Amino acid sequence: GQQVMQIPQYQHVQEGEDFTTYCNSSTTLSNIQWYKQRPGGHPVFLIQLVKSGEVKKQKRLTFQFGEAKKNSSLHITATQTTDVGTYFCAGHRDSNYQLIWGAGTKLIIKP
Amino acid sequence: GAGVSQSPSNKVTEKGKDVELRCDPISGHTALYWYRQSLGQGLEFLIYFQGNSAPDKSGLPSDRFSAERTGGSVSTLTIQRTQQEDSAVYLCASSLAPSGYYYGYTFGSGTRLTVV
């Protein structure tokens, strides 16, 4: 079946360093969504990208959707302790099908 | 309500007992989902309700698991004869658009189930 692979599983960074997580789908997606789950919390919707090659920014977060609509990335510039958590990508095969989830990337800030 | 409400927030049960977990979605959200998340793991899909359509039960791990949604609103996930491997956080989510397109899923805070 269709899968969304997300890497890395974990990333340890010093505060102030950048962080990137990548998602790759085996087939074309109609959209990609990103969620953040704080430790002990639940996933919270961050953003959706729909267009091929689309780039969106939210303050220090930059989201990209690949030209072929099969991959996506989330980049955080100058991480802060508030960025700690697990970032999930998820995509739709089509608008009538439920989300297909990546396994998440856990961002850990080194003390 | 303003968000997705789940109850109880924590449940400890003895192996072999039945449990019921409740989810109250955002008013007007036609789609409702149940997921399971084991400690440090990703989201495991369980079941999806969309309006009056037959639910997608393809993620239910065994016939001990069942769910219903009454009146297109509140949903109950029932686990019969609980096993220790059922211990996890059970997350409910709802969405305005079918399948969560455009606006994504809104998750509840979850029910942490511990089977002892």
PDB file of C-alpha atoms in Angstrom:
ATOM      1  CA  GLY A   1       0.000   0.000   0.000  1.00  0.00           C
ATOM      2  CA  GLN A   2       0.909   3.617  -0.212  1.00  0.00           C
ATOM      3  CA  GLN A   3       3.428   4.736   2.385  1.00  0.00           C
ATOM      4  CA  VAL A   4       4.937   7.980   3.551  1.00  0.00           C
ATOM      5  CA  MET A   5       8.484   7.580   4.803  1.00  0.00           C
ATOM      6  CA  GLN A   6       9.846  10.220   7.161  1.00  0.00           C
ATOM      7  CA  ILE A   7      13.484  10.726   8.142  1.00  0.00           C
ATOM      8  CA  PRO A   8      15.312  11.031  10.384  1.00  0.00           C
ATOM      9  CA  GLN A   9      13.559   9.271  13.254  1.00  0.00           C
ATOM     10  CA  TYR A  10      15.390  11.462  15.779  1.00  0.00           C
ATOM     11  CA  GLN A  11      17.519  14.568  15.541  1.00  0.00           C
ATOM     12  CA  HIS A  12      19.570  16.058  18.346  1.00  0.00           C
ATOM     13  CA  VAL A  13      20.570  19.697  17.858  1.00  0.00           C
ATOM     14  CA  GLN A  14      22.109  22.415  19.972  1.00  0.00           C
ATOM     15  CA  GLU A  15      19.786  25.309  20.613  1.00  0.00           C
ATOM     16  CA  GLY A  16      20.274  27.801  17.796  1.00  0.00           C
ATOM     17  CA  GLU A  17      21.136  25.169  15.193  1.00  0.00           C
ATOM     18  CA  ASP A  18      18.870  24.378  12.271  1.00  0.00           C
ATOM     19  CA  PHE A  19      16.648  21.296  11.941  1.00  0.00           C
ATOM     20  CA  THR A  20      15.186  19.567   8.898  1.00  0.00           C
ATOM     21  CA  THR A  21      12.852  16.610   8.504  1.00  0.00           C
ATOM     22  CA  TYR A  22      11.993  14.957   5.192  1.00  0.00           C
ATOM     23  CA  CYS A  23       9.008  13.030   3.915  1.00  0.00           C
ATOM     24  CA  ASN A  24       8.892  10.816   0.843  1.00  0.00           C
ATOM     25  CA  SER A  25       5.866   9.116  -0.647  1.00  0.00           C
ATOM     26  CA  SER A  26       5.867   6.079  -2.890  1.00  0.00           C
ATOM     27  CA  THR A  27       3.217   7.725  -5.057  1.00  0.00           C
ATOM     28  CA  THR A  28       1.976  11.210  -5.883  1.00  0.00           C
ATOM     29  CA  LEU A  29       0.081  12.972  -3.138  1.00  0.00           C
ATOM     30  CA  SER A  30      -2.687  15.510  -3.621  1.00  0.00           C
ATOM     31  CA  ASN A  31      -1.452  17.510  -0.613  1.00  0.00           C
ATOM     32  CA  ILE A  32       0.884  17.356   2.377  1.00  0.00           C
ATOM     33  CA  GLN A  33       0.081  18.400   5.918  1.00  0.00           C
ATOM     34  CA  TRP A  34       2.432  18.928   8.852  1.00  0.00           C
ATOM     35  CA  TYR A  35       1.657  18.431  12.523  1.00  0.00           C
ATOM     36  CA  LYS A  36       3.589  19.058  15.732  1.00  0.00           C
ATOM     37  CA  GLN A  37       3.226  16.970  18.868  1.00  0.00           C
ATOM     38  CA  ARG A  38       4.775  18.397  22.015  1.00  0.00           C
ATOM     39  CA  PRO A  39       6.004  15.905  24.634  1.00  0.00           C
ATOM     40  CA  GLY A  40       2.969  14.557  26.463  1.00  0.00           C
ATOM     41  CA  GLY A  41       0.623  16.327  24.074  1.00  0.00           C
ATOM     42  CA  HIS A  42      -1.394  15.565  20.995  1.00  0.00           C
ATOM     43  CA  PRO A  43      -0.665  16.361  17.338  1.00  0.00           C
ATOM     44  CA  VAL A  44      -1.543  19.898  16.301  1.00  0.00           C
ATOM     45  CA  PHE A  45      -2.105  20.875  12.676  1.00  0.00           C
ATOM     46  CA  LEU A  46       0.520  23.342  11.415  1.00  0.00           C
ATOM     47  CA  ILE A  47      -0.016  23.778   7.702  1.00  0.00           C
ATOM     48  CA  GLN A  48      -1.122  22.278   4.389  1.00  0.00           C
ATOM     49  CA  LEU A  49       0.614  22.514   1.018  1.00  0.00           C
ATOM     50  CA  VAL A  50      -1.224  21.646  -2.170  1.00  0.00           C
ATOM     51  CA  LYS A  51       0.652  22.973  -5.193  1.00  0.00           C
ATOM     52  CA  SER A  52       3.640  21.429  -6.871  1.00  0.00           C
ATOM     53  CA  GLY A  53       6.817  23.204  -5.701  1.00  0.00           C
ATOM     54  CA  GLU A  54       4.931  25.190  -3.073  1.00  0.00           C
ATOM     55  CA  VAL A  55       6.892  26.857  -0.277  1.00  0.00           C
ATOM     56  CA  LYS A  56       5.273  28.324   2.827  1.00  0.00           C
ATOM     57  CA  LYS A  57       6.816  30.013   5.842  1.00  0.00           C
ATOM     58  CA  GLN A  58       5.661  30.409   9.415  1.00  0.00           C
ATOM     59  CA  LYS A  59       8.215  32.542  11.239  1.00  0.00           C
ATOM     60  CA  ARG A  60      11.290  30.281  11.559  1.00  0.00           C
ATOM     61  CA  LEU A  61       9.579  27.279   9.914  1.00  0.00           C
ATOM     62  CA  THR A  62       9.789  26.700   6.148  1.00  0.00           C
ATOM     63  CA  PHE A  63       7.676  24.035   4.481  1.00  0.00           C
ATOM     64  CA  GLN A  64       8.256  22.753   0.954  1.00  0.00           C
ATOM     65  CA  PHE A  65       6.293  20.445  -1.330  1.00  0.00           C
ATOM     66  CA  GLY A  66       8.275  18.826  -4.111  1.00  0.00           C
ATOM     67  CA  GLU A  67       7.738  19.414  -7.806  1.00  0.00           C
ATOM     68  CA  ALA A  68       6.525  15.849  -8.290  1.00  0.00           C
ATOM     69  CA  LYS A  69       4.300  16.084  -5.188  1.00  0.00           C
ATOM     70  CA  LYS A  70       5.975  13.008  -3.753  1.00  0.00           C
ATOM     71  CA  ASN A  71       8.226  14.616  -1.158  1.00  0.00           C
ATOM     72  CA  SER A  72       8.179  17.408   1.373  1.00  0.00           C
ATOM     73  CA  SER A  73      10.412  18.980   3.968  1.00  0.00           C
ATOM     74  CA  LEU A  74      10.127  21.073   7.098  1.00  0.00           C
ATOM     75  CA  HIS A  75      13.080  23.261   8.008  1.00  0.00           C
ATOM     76  CA  ILE A  76      13.405  25.132  11.302  1.00  0.00           C
ATOM     77  CA  THR A  77      15.969  27.914  11.488  1.00  0.00           C
ATOM     78  CA  ALA A  78      17.750  28.645  14.765  1.00  0.00           C
ATOM     79  CA  THR A  79      15.893  26.157  16.937  1.00  0.00           C
ATOM     80  CA  GLN A  80      14.522  27.167  20.316  1.00  0.00           C
ATOM     81  CA  THR A  81      13.489  25.033  23.282  1.00  0.00           C
ATOM     82  CA  THR A  82       9.866  25.644  22.338  1.00  0.00           C
ATOM     83  CA  ASP A  83      10.460  23.722  19.104  1.00  0.00           C
ATOM     84  CA  VAL A  84      10.987  20.444  20.988  1.00  0.00           C
ATOM     85  CA  GLY A  85       8.558  17.718  19.972  1.00  0.00           C
ATOM     86  CA  THR A  86       7.740  15.285  17.216  1.00  0.00           C
ATOM     87  CA  TYR A  87       6.932  16.554  13.744  1.00  0.00           C
ATOM     88  CA  PHE A  88       4.658  14.445  11.573  1.00  0.00           C
ATOM     89  CA  CYS A  89       3.960  14.771   7.888  1.00  0.00           C
ATOM     90  CA  ALA A  90       0.791  13.330   6.392  1.00  0.00           C
ATOM     91  CA  GLY A  91      -0.662  13.346   2.915  1.00  0.00           C
ATOM     92  CA  HIS A  92      -3.814  12.564   1.018  1.00  0.00           C
ATOM     93  CA  ARG A  93      -3.844  10.214  -1.947  1.00  0.00           C
ATOM     94  CA  ASP A  94      -6.898  12.162  -3.021  1.00  0.00           C
ATOM     95  CA  SER A  95      -9.311  14.482  -1.261  1.00  0.00           C
ATOM     96  CA  ASN A  96     -11.737  11.677  -0.474  1.00  0.00           C
ATOM     97  CA  TYR A  97      -9.218   9.445   1.216  1.00  0.00           C
ATOM     98  CA  GLN A  98      -7.968   9.768   4.746  1.00  0.00           C
ATOM     99  CA  LEU A  99      -4.479  10.960   5.599  1.00  0.00           C
ATOM    100  CA  ILE A 100      -1.451   8.695   5.232  1.00  0.00           C
ATOM    101  CA  TRP A 101       0.963   9.458   8.067  1.00  0.00           C
ATOM    102  CA  GLY A 102       4.719   9.494   8.317  1.00  0.00           C
ATOM    103  CA  ALA A 103       6.292   7.976  11.440  1.00  0.00           C
ATOM    104  CA  GLY A 104       7.438  11.363  12.747  1.00  0.00           C
ATOM    105  CA  THR A 105      10.778  13.002  13.515  1.00  0.00           C
ATOM    106  CA  LYS A 106      11.567  13.745  17.122  1.00  0.00           C
ATOM    107  CA  LEU A 107      13.477  16.990  17.669  1.00  0.00           C
ATOM    108  CA  ILE A 108      15.616  16.966  20.780  1.00  0.00           C
ATOM    109  CA  ILE A 109      17.494  20.048  21.959  1.00  0.00           C
ATOM    110  CA  LYS A 110      20.826  19.203  23.588  1.00  0.00           C
ATOM    111  CA  PRO A 111      21.395  20.982  26.921  1.00  0.00           C
TER     112      PRO A 111
ATOM    113  CA  GLY B   1     -17.441  22.614  22.389  1.00  0.00           C
ATOM    114  CA  ALA B   2     -14.386  24.477  21.206  1.00  0.00           C
ATOM    115  CA  GLY B   3     -12.238  21.398  20.839  1.00  0.00           C
ATOM    116  CA  VAL B   4     -12.341  17.628  20.649  1.00  0.00           C
ATOM    117  CA  SER B   5     -13.135  16.225  24.064  1.00  0.00           C
ATOM    118  CA  GLN B   6     -12.064  12.757  25.169  1.00  0.00           C
ATOM    119  CA  SER B   7     -12.903  10.917  28.338  1.00  0.00           C
ATOM    120  CA  PRO B   8     -11.592   9.564  30.536  1.00  0.00           C
ATOM    121  CA  SER B   9      -8.153  11.145  30.284  1.00  0.00           C
ATOM    122  CA  ASN B  10      -6.633   8.166  32.077  1.00  0.00           C
ATOM    123  CA  LYS B  11      -7.923   4.634  32.515  1.00  0.00           C
ATOM    124  CA  VAL B  12      -6.308   1.797  34.399  1.00  0.00           C
ATOM    125  CA  THR B  13      -7.992  -1.545  33.951  1.00  0.00           C
ATOM    126  CA  GLU B  14      -7.333  -5.145  34.761  1.00  0.00           C
ATOM    127  CA  LYS B  15      -6.462  -7.576  32.017  1.00  0.00           C
ATOM    128  CA  GLY B  16      -9.608  -9.192  30.659  1.00  0.00           C
ATOM    129  CA  LYS B  17     -11.957  -6.330  31.503  1.00  0.00           C
ATOM    130  CA  ASP B  18     -13.862  -4.322  28.897  1.00  0.00           C
ATOM    131  CA  VAL B  19     -13.304  -0.575  28.509  1.00  0.00           C
ATOM    132  CA  GLU B  20     -15.168   2.216  26.745  1.00  0.00           C
ATOM    133  CA  LEU B  21     -13.460   5.366  25.547  1.00  0.00           C
ATOM    134  CA  ARG B  22     -15.501   8.377  24.553  1.00  0.00           C
ATOM    135  CA  CYS B  23     -14.906  11.096  21.994  1.00  0.00           C
ATOM    136  CA  ASP B  24     -16.967  14.244  21.545  1.00  0.00           C
ATOM    137  CA  PRO B  25     -15.900  15.937  18.290  1.00  0.00           C
ATOM    138  CA  ILE B  26     -16.109  19.583  17.352  1.00  0.00           C
ATOM    139  CA  SER B  27     -19.678  20.521  16.511  1.00  0.00           C
ATOM    140  CA  GLY B  28     -20.250  20.377  12.769  1.00  0.00           C
ATOM    141  CA  HIS B  29     -17.261  18.175  12.020  1.00  0.00           C
ATOM    142  CA  THR B  30     -18.531  15.314   9.912  1.00  0.00           C
ATOM    143  CA  ALA B  31     -15.382  13.205   9.965  1.00  0.00           C
ATOM    144  CA  LEU B  32     -14.118  11.408  13.066  1.00  0.00           C
ATOM    145  CA  TYR B  33     -11.033   9.245  13.485  1.00  0.00           C
ATOM    146  CA  TRP B  34      -9.573   7.020  16.160  1.00  0.00           C
ATOM    147  CA  TYR B  35      -5.833   6.443  16.406  1.00  0.00           C
ATOM    148  CA  ARG B  36      -3.622   4.581  18.832  1.00  0.00           C
ATOM    149  CA  GLN B  37      -0.166   5.769  19.869  1.00  0.00           C
ATOM    150  CA  SER B  38       2.162   3.593  21.877  1.00  0.00           C
ATOM    151  CA  LEU B  39       4.906   5.270  23.908  1.00  0.00           C
ATOM    152  CA  GLY B  40       7.357   7.046  21.631  1.00  0.00           C
ATOM    153  CA  GLN B  41       5.719   5.665  18.503  1.00  0.00           C
ATOM    154  CA  GLY B  42       3.772   7.043  15.578  1.00  0.00           C
ATOM    155  CA  LEU B  43       0.039   7.108  14.951  1.00  0.00           C
ATOM    156  CA  GLU B  44      -1.707   3.818  14.290  1.00  0.00           C
ATOM    157  CA  PHE B  45      -5.018   4.262  12.450  1.00  0.00           C
ATOM    158  CA  LEU B  46      -7.964   2.389  13.943  1.00  0.00           C
ATOM    159  CA  ILE B  47     -11.240   3.569  12.426  1.00  0.00           C
ATOM    160  CA  TYR B  48     -12.737   6.443  10.394  1.00  0.00           C
ATOM    161  CA  PHE B  49     -16.319   7.717  10.361  1.00  0.00           C
ATOM    162  CA  GLN B  50     -17.518  10.085   7.632  1.00  0.00           C
ATOM    163  CA  GLY B  51     -21.064  11.373   7.874  1.00  0.00           C
ATOM    164  CA  ASN B  52     -23.600   8.614   7.365  1.00  0.00           C
ATOM    165  CA  SER B  53     -21.282   6.413   5.332  1.00  0.00           C
ATOM    166  CA  ALA B  54     -20.191   3.012   6.518  1.00  0.00           C
ATOM    167  CA  PRO B  55     -17.090   3.430   8.697  1.00  0.00           C
ATOM    168  CA  ASP B  56     -13.649   2.398   7.522  1.00  0.00           C
ATOM    169  CA  LYS B  57     -12.727  -0.254  10.078  1.00  0.00           C
ATOM    170  CA  SER B  58      -9.623  -1.456   8.275  1.00  0.00           C
ATOM    171  CA  GLY B  59      -7.272  -0.439  11.103  1.00  0.00           C
ATOM    172  CA  LEU B  60      -8.946  -2.271  13.967  1.00  0.00           C
ATOM    173  CA  PRO B  61      -6.305  -4.740  15.221  1.00  0.00           C
ATOM    174  CA  SER B  62      -8.689  -7.499  16.312  1.00  0.00           C
ATOM    175  CA  ASP B  63     -12.357  -8.294  16.799  1.00  0.00           C
ATOM    176  CA  ARG B  64     -11.993  -7.208  20.427  1.00  0.00           C
ATOM    177  CA  PHE B  65     -12.060  -3.640  19.156  1.00  0.00           C
ATOM    178  CA  SER B  66     -15.241  -1.937  18.002  1.00  0.00           C
ATOM    179  CA  ALA B  67     -16.484   1.614  17.651  1.00  0.00           C
ATOM    180  CA  GLU B  68     -19.709   3.380  17.000  1.00  0.00           C
ATOM    181  CA  ARG B  69     -20.775   6.906  16.337  1.00  0.00           C
ATOM    182  CA  THR B  70     -24.243   7.895  17.390  1.00  0.00           C
ATOM    183  CA  GLY B  71     -26.194  10.635  15.650  1.00  0.00           C
ATOM    184  CA  GLY B  72     -23.169  11.680  13.676  1.00  0.00           C
ATOM    185  CA  SER B  73     -21.584  13.132  16.784  1.00  0.00           C
ATOM    186  CA  VAL B  74     -20.230  11.331  19.860  1.00  0.00           C
ATOM    187  CA  SER B  75     -18.174   8.216  19.296  1.00  0.00           C
ATOM    188  CA  THR B  76     -17.339   5.351  21.622  1.00  0.00           C
ATOM    189  CA  LEU B  77     -14.394   2.993  21.166  1.00  0.00           C
ATOM    190  CA  THR B  78     -14.875  -0.291  23.008  1.00  0.00           C
ATOM    191  CA  ILE B  79     -12.113  -2.757  23.771  1.00  0.00           C
ATOM    192  CA  GLN B  80     -13.277  -6.114  25.054  1.00  0.00           C
ATOM    193  CA  ARG B  81     -11.183  -8.502  27.124  1.00  0.00           C
ATOM    194  CA  THR B  82      -8.300  -6.052  27.341  1.00  0.00           C
ATOM    195  CA  GLN B  83      -4.731  -7.295  26.987  1.00  0.00           C
ATOM    196  CA  GLN B  84      -1.504  -5.697  28.168  1.00  0.00           C
ATOM    197  CA  GLU B  85      -0.534  -4.915  24.573  1.00  0.00           C
ATOM    198  CA  ASP B  86      -3.623  -2.670  24.373  1.00  0.00           C
ATOM    199  CA  SER B  87      -1.890  -0.205  26.700  1.00  0.00           C
ATOM    200  CA  ALA B  88      -1.405   3.023  24.747  1.00  0.00           C
ATOM    201  CA  VAL B  89      -2.802   6.509  24.267  1.00  0.00           C
ATOM    202  CA  TYR B  90      -5.991   6.456  22.236  1.00  0.00           C
ATOM    203  CA  LEU B  91      -6.430   9.642  20.246  1.00  0.00           C
ATOM    204  CA  CYS B  92      -9.619  10.860  18.644  1.00  0.00           C
ATOM    205  CA  ALA B  93      -9.643  13.497  15.917  1.00  0.00           C
ATOM    206  CA  SER B  94     -12.295  15.246  13.905  1.00  0.00           C
ATOM    207  CA  SER B  95     -12.238  17.332  10.751  1.00  0.00           C
ATOM    208  CA  LEU B  96     -14.517  19.817   9.063  1.00  0.00           C
ATOM    209  CA  ALA B  97     -13.878  18.653   5.538  1.00  0.00           C
ATOM    210  CA  PRO B  98     -14.207  14.991   4.638  1.00  0.00           C
ATOM    211  CA  SER B  99     -10.908  13.171   5.202  1.00  0.00           C
ATOM    212  CA  GLY B 100      -9.339  16.280   6.718  1.00  0.00           C
ATOM    213  CA  TYR B 101      -8.588  18.016   3.454  1.00  0.00           C
ATOM    214  CA  TYR B 102      -7.741  21.761   3.687  1.00  0.00           C
ATOM    215  CA  TYR B 103      -8.143  22.181   7.417  1.00  0.00           C
ATOM    216  CA  GLY B 104      -6.456  19.097   8.791  1.00  0.00           C
ATOM    217  CA  TYR B 105      -7.425  17.062  11.797  1.00  0.00           C
ATOM    218  CA  THR B 106      -8.133  18.468  15.248  1.00  0.00           C
ATOM    219  CA  PHE B 107      -7.054  15.995  17.894  1.00  0.00           C
ATOM    220  CA  GLY B 108      -8.327  15.512  21.391  1.00  0.00           C
ATOM    221  CA  SER B 109      -5.962  15.169  24.338  1.00  0.00           C
ATOM    222  CA  GLY B 110      -6.317  11.413  24.290  1.00  0.00           C
ATOM    223  CA  THR B 111      -7.117   8.648  26.748  1.00  0.00           C
ATOM    224  CA  ARG B 112      -4.107   6.944  28.304  1.00  0.00           C
ATOM    225  CA  LEU B 113      -5.082   3.299  28.772  1.00  0.00           C
ATOM    226  CA  THR B 114      -3.032   1.101  31.070  1.00  0.00           C
ATOM    227  CA  VAL B 115      -3.859  -2.595  31.299  1.00  0.00           C
ATOM    228  CA  VAL B 116      -2.436  -4.263  34.402  1.00  0.00           C
TER     229      VAL B 116
END
